[in-house]
Short mmCIF file of C-alpha atoms in Angstrom, two decimals:
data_model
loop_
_atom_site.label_atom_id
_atom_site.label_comp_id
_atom_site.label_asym_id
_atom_site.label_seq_id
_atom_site.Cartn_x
_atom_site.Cartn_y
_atom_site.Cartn_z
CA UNK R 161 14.95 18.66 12.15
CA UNK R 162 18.03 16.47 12.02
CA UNK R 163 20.11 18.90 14.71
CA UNK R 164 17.24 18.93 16.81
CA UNK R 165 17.78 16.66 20.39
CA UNK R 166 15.06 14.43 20.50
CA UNK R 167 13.37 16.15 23.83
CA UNK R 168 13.03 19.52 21.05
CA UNK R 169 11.78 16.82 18.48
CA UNK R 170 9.03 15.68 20.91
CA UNK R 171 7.83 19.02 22.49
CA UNK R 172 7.64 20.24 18.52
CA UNK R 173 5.41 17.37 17.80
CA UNK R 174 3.57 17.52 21.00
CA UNK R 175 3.23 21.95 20.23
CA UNK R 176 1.47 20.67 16.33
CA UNK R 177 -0.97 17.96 18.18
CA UNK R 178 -2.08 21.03 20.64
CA UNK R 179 -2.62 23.55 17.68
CA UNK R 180 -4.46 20.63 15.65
CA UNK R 181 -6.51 20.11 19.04
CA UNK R 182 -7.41 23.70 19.31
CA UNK R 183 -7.95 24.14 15.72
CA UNK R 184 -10.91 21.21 16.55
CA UNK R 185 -12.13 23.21 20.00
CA UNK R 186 -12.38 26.68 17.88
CA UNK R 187 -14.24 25.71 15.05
CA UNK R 188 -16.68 23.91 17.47
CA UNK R 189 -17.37 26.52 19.84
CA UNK R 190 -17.74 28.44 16.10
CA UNK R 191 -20.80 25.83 15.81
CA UNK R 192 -22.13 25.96 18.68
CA UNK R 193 -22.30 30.13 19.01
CA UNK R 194 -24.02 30.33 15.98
CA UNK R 195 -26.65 27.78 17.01
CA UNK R 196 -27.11 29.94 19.88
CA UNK R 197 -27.33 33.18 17.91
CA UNK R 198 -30.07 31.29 15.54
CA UNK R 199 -31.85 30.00 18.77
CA UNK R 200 -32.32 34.14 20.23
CA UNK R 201 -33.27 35.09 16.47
CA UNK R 202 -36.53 32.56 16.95
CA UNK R 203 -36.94 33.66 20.39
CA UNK R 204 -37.27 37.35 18.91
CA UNK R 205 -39.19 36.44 16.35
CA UNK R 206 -41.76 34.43 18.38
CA UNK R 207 -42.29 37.10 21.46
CA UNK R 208 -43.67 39.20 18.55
CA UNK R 209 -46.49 36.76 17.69
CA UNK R 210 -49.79 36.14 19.02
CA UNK R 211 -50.48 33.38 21.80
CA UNK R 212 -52.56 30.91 19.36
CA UNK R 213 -50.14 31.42 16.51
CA UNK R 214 -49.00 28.36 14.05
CA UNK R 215 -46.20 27.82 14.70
CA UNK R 216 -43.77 24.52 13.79
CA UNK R 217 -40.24 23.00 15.33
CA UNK R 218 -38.39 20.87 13.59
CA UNK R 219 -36.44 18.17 14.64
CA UNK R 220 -34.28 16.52 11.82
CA UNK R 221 -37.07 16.10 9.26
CA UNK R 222 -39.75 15.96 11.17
CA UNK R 223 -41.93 19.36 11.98
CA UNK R 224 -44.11 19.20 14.57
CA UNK R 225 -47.36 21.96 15.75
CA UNK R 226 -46.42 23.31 19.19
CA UNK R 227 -47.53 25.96 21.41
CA UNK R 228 -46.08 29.04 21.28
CA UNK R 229 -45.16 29.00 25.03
CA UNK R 230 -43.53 25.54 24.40
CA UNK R 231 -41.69 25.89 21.81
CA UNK R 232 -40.10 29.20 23.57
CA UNK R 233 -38.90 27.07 26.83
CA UNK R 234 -37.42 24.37 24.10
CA UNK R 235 -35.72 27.11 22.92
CA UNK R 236 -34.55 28.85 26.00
CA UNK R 237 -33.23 25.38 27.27
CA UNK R 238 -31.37 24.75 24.03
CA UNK R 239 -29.52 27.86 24.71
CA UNK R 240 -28.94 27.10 28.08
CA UNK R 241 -27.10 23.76 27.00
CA UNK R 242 -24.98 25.66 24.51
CA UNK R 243 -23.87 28.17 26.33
CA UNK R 244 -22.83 25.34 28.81
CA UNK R 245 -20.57 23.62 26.32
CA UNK R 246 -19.38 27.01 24.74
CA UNK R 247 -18.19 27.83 28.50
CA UNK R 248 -16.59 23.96 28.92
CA UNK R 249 -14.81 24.64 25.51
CA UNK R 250 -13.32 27.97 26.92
CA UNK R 251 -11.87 26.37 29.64
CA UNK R 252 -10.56 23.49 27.31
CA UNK R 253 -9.23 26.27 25.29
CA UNK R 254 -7.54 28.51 27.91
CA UNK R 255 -5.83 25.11 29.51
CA UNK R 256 -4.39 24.09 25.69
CA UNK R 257 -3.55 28.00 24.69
CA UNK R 258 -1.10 28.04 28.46
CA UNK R 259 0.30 24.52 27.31
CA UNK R 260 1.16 25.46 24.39
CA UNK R 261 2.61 28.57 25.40
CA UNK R 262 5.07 26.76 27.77
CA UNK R 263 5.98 24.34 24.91
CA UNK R 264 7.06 27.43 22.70
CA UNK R 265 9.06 29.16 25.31
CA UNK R 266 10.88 25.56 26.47
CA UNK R 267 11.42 25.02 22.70
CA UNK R 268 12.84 28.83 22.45
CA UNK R 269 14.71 28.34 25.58
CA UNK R 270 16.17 24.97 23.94
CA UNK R 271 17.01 26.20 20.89
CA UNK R 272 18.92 29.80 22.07
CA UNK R 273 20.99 27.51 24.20
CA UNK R 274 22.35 24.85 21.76
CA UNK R 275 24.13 28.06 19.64
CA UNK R 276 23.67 27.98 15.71
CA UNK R 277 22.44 24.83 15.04
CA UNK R 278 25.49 24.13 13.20
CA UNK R 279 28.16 24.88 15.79
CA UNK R 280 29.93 21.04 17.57
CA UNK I 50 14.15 31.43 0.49
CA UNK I 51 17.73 31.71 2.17
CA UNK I 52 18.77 34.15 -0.77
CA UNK I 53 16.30 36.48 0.00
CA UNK I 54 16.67 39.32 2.46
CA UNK I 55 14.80 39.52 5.38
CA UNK I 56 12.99 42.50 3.37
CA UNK I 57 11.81 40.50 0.81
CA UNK I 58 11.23 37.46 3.00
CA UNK I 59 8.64 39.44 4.71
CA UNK I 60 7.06 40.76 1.81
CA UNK I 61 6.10 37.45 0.56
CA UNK I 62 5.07 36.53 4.07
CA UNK I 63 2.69 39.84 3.68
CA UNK I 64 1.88 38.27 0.46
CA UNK I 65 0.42 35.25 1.42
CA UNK I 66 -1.58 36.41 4.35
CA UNK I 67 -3.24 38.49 1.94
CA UNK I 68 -4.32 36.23 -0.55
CA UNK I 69 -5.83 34.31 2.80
CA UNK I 70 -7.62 37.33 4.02
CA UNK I 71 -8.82 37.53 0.46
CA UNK I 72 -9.81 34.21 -0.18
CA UNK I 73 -11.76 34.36 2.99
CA UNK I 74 -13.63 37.56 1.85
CA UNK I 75 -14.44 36.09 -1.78
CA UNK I 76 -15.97 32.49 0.05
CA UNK I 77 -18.37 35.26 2.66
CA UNK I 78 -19.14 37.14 -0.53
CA UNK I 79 -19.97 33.70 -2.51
CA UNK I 80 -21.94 32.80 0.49
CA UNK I 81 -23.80 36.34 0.82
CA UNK I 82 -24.64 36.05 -3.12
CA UNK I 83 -26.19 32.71 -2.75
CA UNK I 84 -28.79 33.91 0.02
CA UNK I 85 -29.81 36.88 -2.17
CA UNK I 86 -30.32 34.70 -5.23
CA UNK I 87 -32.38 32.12 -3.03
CA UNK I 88 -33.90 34.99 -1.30
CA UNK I 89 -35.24 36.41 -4.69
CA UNK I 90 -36.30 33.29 -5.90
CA UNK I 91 -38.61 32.87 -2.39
CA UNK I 92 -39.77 36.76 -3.55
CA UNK I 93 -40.99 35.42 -7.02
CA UNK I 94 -42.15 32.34 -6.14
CA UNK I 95 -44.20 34.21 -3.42
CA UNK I 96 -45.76 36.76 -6.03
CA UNK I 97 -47.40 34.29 -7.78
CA UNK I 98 -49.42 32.94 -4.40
CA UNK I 99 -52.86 34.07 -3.50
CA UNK I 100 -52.81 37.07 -0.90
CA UNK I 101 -54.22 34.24 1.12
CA UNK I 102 -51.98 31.35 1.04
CA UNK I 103 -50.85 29.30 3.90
CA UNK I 104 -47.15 30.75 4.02
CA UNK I 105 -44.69 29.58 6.62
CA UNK I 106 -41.34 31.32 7.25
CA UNK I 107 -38.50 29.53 9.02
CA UNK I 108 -35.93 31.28 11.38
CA UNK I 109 -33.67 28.06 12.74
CA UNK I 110 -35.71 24.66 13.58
CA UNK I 111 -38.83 27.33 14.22
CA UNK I 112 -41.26 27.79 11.09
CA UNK I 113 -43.90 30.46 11.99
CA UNK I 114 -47.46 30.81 9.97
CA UNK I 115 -46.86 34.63 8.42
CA UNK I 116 -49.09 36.89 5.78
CA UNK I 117 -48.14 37.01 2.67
CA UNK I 118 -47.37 40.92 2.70
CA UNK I 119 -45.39 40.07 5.79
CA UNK I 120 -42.90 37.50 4.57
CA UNK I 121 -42.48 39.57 1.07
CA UNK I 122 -41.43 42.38 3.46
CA UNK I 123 -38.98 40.26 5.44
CA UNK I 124 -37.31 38.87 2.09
CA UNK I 125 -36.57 42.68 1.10
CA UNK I 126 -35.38 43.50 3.88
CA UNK I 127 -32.87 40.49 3.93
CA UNK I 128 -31.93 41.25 0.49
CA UNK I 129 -31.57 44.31 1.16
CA UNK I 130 -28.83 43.58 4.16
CA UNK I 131 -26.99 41.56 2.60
CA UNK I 132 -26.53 43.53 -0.49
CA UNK I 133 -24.86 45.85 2.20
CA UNK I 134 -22.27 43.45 3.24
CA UNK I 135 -22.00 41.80 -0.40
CA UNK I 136 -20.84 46.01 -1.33
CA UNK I 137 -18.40 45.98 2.37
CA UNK I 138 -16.63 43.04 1.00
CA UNK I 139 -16.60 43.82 -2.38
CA UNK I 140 -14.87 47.30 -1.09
CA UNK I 141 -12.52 45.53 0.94
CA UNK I 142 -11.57 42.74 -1.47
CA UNK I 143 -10.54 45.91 -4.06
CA UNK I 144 -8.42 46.77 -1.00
CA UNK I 145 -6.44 44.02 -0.62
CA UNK I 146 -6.11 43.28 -4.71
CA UNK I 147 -4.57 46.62 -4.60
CA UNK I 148 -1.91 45.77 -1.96
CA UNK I 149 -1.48 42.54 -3.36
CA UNK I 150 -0.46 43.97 -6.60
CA UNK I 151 1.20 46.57 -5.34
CA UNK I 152 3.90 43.96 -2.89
CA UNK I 153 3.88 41.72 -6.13
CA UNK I 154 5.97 44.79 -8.17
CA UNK I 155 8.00 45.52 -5.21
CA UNK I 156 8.98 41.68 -4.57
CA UNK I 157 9.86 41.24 -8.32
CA UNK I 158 12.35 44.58 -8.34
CA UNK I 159 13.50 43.43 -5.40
CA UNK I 160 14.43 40.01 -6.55
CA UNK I 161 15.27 41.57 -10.42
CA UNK I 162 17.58 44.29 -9.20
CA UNK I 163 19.08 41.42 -6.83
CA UNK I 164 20.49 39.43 -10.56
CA UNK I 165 20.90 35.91 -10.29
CA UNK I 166 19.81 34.45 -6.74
CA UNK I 167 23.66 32.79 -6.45
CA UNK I 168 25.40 36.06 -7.99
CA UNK I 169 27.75 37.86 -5.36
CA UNK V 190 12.73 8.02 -1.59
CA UNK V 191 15.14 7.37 -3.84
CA UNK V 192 17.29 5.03 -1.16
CA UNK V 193 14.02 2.81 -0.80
CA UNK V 194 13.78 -0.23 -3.15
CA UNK V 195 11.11 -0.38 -5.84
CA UNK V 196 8.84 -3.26 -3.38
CA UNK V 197 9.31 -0.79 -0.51
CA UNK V 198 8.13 2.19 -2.11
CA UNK V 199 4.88 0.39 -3.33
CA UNK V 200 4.55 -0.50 0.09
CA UNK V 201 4.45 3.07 1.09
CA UNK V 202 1.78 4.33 -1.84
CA UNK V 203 -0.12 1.50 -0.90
CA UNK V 204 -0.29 2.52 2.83
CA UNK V 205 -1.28 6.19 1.76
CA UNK V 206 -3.67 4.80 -0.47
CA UNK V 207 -5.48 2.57 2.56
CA UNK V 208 -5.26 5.82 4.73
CA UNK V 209 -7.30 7.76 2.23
CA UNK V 210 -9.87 5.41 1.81
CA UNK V 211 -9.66 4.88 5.82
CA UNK V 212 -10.65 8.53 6.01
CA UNK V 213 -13.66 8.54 3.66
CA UNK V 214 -14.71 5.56 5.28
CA UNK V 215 -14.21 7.25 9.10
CA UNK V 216 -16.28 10.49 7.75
CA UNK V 217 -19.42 8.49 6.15
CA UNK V 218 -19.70 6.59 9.55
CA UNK V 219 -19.77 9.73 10.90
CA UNK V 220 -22.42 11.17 8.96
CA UNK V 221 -24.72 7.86 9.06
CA UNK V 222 -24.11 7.97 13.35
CA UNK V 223 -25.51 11.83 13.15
CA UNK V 224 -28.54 10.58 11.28
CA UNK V 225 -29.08 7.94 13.43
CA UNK V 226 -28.93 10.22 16.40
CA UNK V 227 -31.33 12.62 14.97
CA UNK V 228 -34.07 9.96 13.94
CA UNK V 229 -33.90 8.93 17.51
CA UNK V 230 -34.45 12.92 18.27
CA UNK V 231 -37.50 12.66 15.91
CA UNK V 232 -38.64 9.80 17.27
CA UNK V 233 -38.59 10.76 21.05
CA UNK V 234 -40.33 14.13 20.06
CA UNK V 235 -42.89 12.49 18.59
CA UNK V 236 -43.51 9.79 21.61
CA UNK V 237 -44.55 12.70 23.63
CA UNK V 238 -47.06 13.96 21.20
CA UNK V 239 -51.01 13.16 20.72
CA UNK V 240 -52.07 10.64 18.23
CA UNK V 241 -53.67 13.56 16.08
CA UNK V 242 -51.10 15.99 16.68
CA UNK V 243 -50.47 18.01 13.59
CA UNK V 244 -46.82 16.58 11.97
CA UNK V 245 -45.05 16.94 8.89
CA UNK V 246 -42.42 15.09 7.50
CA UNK V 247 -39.83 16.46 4.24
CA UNK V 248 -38.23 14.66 2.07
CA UNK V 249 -35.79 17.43 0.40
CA UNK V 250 -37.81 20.53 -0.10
CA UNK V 251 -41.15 19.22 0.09
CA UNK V 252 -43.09 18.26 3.27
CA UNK V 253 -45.88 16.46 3.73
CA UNK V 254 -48.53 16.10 6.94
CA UNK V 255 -48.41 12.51 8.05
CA UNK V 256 -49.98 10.75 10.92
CA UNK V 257 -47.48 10.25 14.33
CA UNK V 258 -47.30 6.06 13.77
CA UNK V 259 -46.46 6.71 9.55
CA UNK V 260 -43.85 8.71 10.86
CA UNK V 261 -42.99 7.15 13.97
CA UNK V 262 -42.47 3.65 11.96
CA UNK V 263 -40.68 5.71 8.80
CA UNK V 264 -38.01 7.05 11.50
CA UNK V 265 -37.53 3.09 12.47
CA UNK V 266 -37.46 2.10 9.24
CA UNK V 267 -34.96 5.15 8.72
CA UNK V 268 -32.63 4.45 11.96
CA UNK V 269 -32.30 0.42 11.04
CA UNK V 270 -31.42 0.99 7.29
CA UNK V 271 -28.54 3.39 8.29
CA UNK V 272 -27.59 0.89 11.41
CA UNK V 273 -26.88 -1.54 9.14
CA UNK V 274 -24.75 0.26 6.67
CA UNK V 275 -22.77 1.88 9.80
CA UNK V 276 -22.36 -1.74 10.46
CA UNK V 277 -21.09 -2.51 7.19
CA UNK V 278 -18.61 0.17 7.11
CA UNK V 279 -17.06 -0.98 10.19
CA UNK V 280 -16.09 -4.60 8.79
CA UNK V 281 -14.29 -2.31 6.05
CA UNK V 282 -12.75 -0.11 8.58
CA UNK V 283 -11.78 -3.04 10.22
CA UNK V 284 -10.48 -5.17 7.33
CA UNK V 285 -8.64 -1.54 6.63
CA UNK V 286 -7.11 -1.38 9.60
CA UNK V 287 -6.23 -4.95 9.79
CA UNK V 288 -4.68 -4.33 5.99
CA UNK V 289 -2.59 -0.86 7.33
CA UNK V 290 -0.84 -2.63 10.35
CA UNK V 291 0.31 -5.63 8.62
CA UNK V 292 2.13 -3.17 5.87
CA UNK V 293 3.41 -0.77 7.91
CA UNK V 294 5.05 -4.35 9.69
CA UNK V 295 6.15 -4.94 6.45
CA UNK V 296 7.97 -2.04 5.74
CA UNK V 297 9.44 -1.46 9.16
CA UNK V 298 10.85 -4.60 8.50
CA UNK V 299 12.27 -4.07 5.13
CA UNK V 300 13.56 -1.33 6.59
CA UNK V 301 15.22 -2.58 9.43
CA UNK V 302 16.67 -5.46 7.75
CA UNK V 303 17.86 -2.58 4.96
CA UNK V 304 20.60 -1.01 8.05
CA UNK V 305 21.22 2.19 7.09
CA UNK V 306 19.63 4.06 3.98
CA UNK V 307 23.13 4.72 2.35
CA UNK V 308 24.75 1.45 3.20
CA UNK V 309 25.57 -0.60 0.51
CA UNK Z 299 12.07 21.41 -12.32
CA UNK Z 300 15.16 22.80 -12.94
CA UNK Z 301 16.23 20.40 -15.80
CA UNK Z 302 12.88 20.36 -17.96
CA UNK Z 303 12.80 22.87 -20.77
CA UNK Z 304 10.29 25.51 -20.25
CA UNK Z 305 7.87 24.29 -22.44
CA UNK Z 306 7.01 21.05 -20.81
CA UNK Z 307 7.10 23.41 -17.38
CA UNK Z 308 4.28 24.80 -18.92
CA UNK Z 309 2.53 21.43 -20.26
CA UNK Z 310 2.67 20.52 -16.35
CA UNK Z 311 1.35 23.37 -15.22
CA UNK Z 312 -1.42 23.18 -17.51
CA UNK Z 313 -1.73 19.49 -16.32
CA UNK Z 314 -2.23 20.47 -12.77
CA UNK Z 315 -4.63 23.32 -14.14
CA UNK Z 316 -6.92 20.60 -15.80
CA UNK Z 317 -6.95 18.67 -13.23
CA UNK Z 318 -8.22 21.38 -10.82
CA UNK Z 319 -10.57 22.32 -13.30
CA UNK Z 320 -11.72 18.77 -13.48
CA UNK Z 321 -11.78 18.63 -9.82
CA UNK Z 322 -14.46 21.58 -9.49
CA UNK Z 323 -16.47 19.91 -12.27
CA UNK Z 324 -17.20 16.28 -10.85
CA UNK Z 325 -17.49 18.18 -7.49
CA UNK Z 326 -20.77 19.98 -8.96
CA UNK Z 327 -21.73 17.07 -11.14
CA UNK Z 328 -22.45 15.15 -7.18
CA UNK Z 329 -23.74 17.70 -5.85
CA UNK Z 330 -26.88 18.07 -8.97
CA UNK Z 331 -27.12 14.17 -8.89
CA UNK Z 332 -27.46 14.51 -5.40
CA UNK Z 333 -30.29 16.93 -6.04
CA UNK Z 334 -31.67 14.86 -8.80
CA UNK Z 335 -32.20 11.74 -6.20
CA UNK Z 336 -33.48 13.76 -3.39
CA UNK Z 337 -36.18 15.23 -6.27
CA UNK Z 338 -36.72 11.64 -7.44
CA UNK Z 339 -37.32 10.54 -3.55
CA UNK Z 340 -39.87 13.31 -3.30
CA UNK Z 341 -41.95 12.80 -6.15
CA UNK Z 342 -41.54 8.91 -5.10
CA UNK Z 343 -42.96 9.58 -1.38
CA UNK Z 344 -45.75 12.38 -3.42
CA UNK Z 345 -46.94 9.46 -5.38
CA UNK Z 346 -48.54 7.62 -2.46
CA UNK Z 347 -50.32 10.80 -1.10
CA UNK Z 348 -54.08 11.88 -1.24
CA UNK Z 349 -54.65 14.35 -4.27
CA UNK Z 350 -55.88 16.82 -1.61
CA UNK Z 351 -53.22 16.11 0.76
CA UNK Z 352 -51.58 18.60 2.84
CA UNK Z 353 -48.21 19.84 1.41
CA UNK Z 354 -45.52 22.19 1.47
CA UNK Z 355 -42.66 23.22 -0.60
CA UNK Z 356 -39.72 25.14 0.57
CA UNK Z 357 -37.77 27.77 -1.39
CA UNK Z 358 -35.23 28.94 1.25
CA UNK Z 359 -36.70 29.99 4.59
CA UNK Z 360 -40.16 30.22 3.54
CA UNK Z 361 -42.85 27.41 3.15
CA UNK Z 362 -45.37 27.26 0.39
CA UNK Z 363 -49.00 25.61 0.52
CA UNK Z 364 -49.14 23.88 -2.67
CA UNK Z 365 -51.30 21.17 -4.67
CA UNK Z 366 -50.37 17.81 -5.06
CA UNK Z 367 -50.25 18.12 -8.38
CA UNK Z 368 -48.32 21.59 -8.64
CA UNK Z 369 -45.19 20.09 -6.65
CA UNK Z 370 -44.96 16.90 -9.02
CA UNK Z 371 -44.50 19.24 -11.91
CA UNK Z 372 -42.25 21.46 -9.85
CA UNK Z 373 -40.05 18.47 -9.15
CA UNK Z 374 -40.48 16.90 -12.45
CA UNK Z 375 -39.20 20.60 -13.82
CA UNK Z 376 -36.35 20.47 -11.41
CA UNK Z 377 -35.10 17.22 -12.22
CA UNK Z 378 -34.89 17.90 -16.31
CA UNK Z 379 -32.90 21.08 -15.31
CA UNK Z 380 -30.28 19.25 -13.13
CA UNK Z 381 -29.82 16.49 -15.62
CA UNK Z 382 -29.46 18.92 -18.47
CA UNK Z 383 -26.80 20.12 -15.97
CA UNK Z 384 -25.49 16.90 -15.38
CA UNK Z 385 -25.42 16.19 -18.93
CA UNK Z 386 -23.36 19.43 -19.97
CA UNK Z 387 -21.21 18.46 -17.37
CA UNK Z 388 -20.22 15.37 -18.64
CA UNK Z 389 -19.06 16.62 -21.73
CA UNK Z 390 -17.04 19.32 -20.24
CA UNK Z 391 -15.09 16.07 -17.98
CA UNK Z 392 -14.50 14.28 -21.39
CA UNK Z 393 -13.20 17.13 -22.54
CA UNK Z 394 -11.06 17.86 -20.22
CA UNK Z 395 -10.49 14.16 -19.44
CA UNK Z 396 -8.82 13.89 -23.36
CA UNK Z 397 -7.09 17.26 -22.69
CA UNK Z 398 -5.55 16.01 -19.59
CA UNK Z 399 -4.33 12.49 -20.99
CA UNK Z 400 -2.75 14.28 -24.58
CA UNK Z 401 -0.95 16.97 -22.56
CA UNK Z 402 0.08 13.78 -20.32
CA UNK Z 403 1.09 11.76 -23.53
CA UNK Z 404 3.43 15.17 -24.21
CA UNK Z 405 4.96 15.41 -21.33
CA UNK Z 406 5.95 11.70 -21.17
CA UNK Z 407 7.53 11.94 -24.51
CA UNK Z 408 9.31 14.96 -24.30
CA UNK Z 409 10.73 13.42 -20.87
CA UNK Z 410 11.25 10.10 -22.38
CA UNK Z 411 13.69 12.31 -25.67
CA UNK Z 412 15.35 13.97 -23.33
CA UNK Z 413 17.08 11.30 -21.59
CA UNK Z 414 18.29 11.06 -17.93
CA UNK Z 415 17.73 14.57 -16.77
CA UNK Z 416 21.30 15.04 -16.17
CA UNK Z 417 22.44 13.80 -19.11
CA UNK Z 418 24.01 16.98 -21.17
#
């Protein structure tokens, strides 16, 4: 990077923090769509069930008897919340994805202007 | 790699996306193979149980009361799926091994018919 | 490297070495402050609950019915034990930290004072 | 590498071989103590309970009814297989442990005969 002017040095490091940030917003959305898919397998699996069936939630390592009916609105609300963040983390990752888009043409643009990197 | 052409440069590029692709493949594959194995083991431990026995199944945080008949039926049928997708990737990890080998013999003519990398 | 003196380049191996441990101290807090957060989970599910509500609590693969308060006081018991060590890992973290900045002084320093890498 | 003779290139790569190798084994020797403990916790918390106590044992998603009595041998089972684990481990890491440090010895003297690496 030695021929690079330090403005191209900075937007390269500042293009490297954006992928590292969206690497981090990816693989959580990643988390949080497949608690959602696990959350609509349950609620399938419960509307199939009678009323007074046994049924158990478990939070951490506790597992506690609930009502069918309750332990579907836990459920619908939990998918509720995560579909919330999932849509928050879209926006986060829309907003990074046009940064860093900008940053590569500017670097591009930079770069096609100074000539072979070589050249006085 | 500057005494490469771009031919070969983009070989090995080719090269090294594929043993990502694969690598992804053999970790779902490894991951597949474990649920079978734990699945079966849930199968014999089952068989053993009166037809009787207090049985819960667990989809997520929920854990449902089921009949024994019921949950052996389930486990089949999840074995049964994911031998599916174990034979899919299996199919498609042959795939890329093939490619793979077959970019590996062109980039070594290419770089043996080329002599020494510093020759004329 | 090879322009740094012997002193300096301990320096350096010594700072990677702090960074390391920095990290695996950084990711255990981490994993303790998720634990604490779902005891609390537990414990607020449970304060909702009737005395003789059916609960069960697992340790690995093996859970056991317990009444709410053996539970209830196991989750406290749970939640201060990992407080503490939480706690203790951030006087290392600090002491870390503390240990970090006054190298990388160090070095800057023996850099600085060094002019440029080539001069004699 | 260019200067070392192709037979200590080899020796390192071996090295770097063992050491992956060695890697992958003390990476599955903490995951079966961890095991062991959690087993060892169980059978602790098991010890306190009713003999007619209500309990559970989990082999993947499904939930057994068992005897208090049937999960302590379970557990006591399950802990003599991981330790023979463990055990078979540990001689594969000293094996590879006095591998790694004779190739290592190589190397150093074979490096140490030959000089400064420039020297003719």
């Amino acid at each position: 990077m030695n021929n690079l002017s330090p403005k191209v040095q900075n937007q390269l490091s500042m293009l490297q923090q954006i992928q590292q940030q969206l690497q981090t917003v990816l693989s959580q959305k990643a988390q949080y769509e497949m608690a959602v898919r696990e959350a609509k397998r349950a609620q399938e699996e419960i509307s199939d069930a009678a009323e007074d069936a046994v049924m158990y939630m478990s939070v951490g390592t506790v597992m506690m008897q609930k009502k069918k009916e309750v332990i579907n609105s836990k459920l619908a609300e939990k998918v509720e919340t995560l579909e919330l963040r999932i849509k928050s983390l879209e926006k986060q990752e829309k907003m990074m994805q046009g940064k860093f888009e900008q940053l590569q043409a500017q670097i591009k643009a930079a770069l096609e202007g100074k000539g072979t990197p070589t050249a006085a």
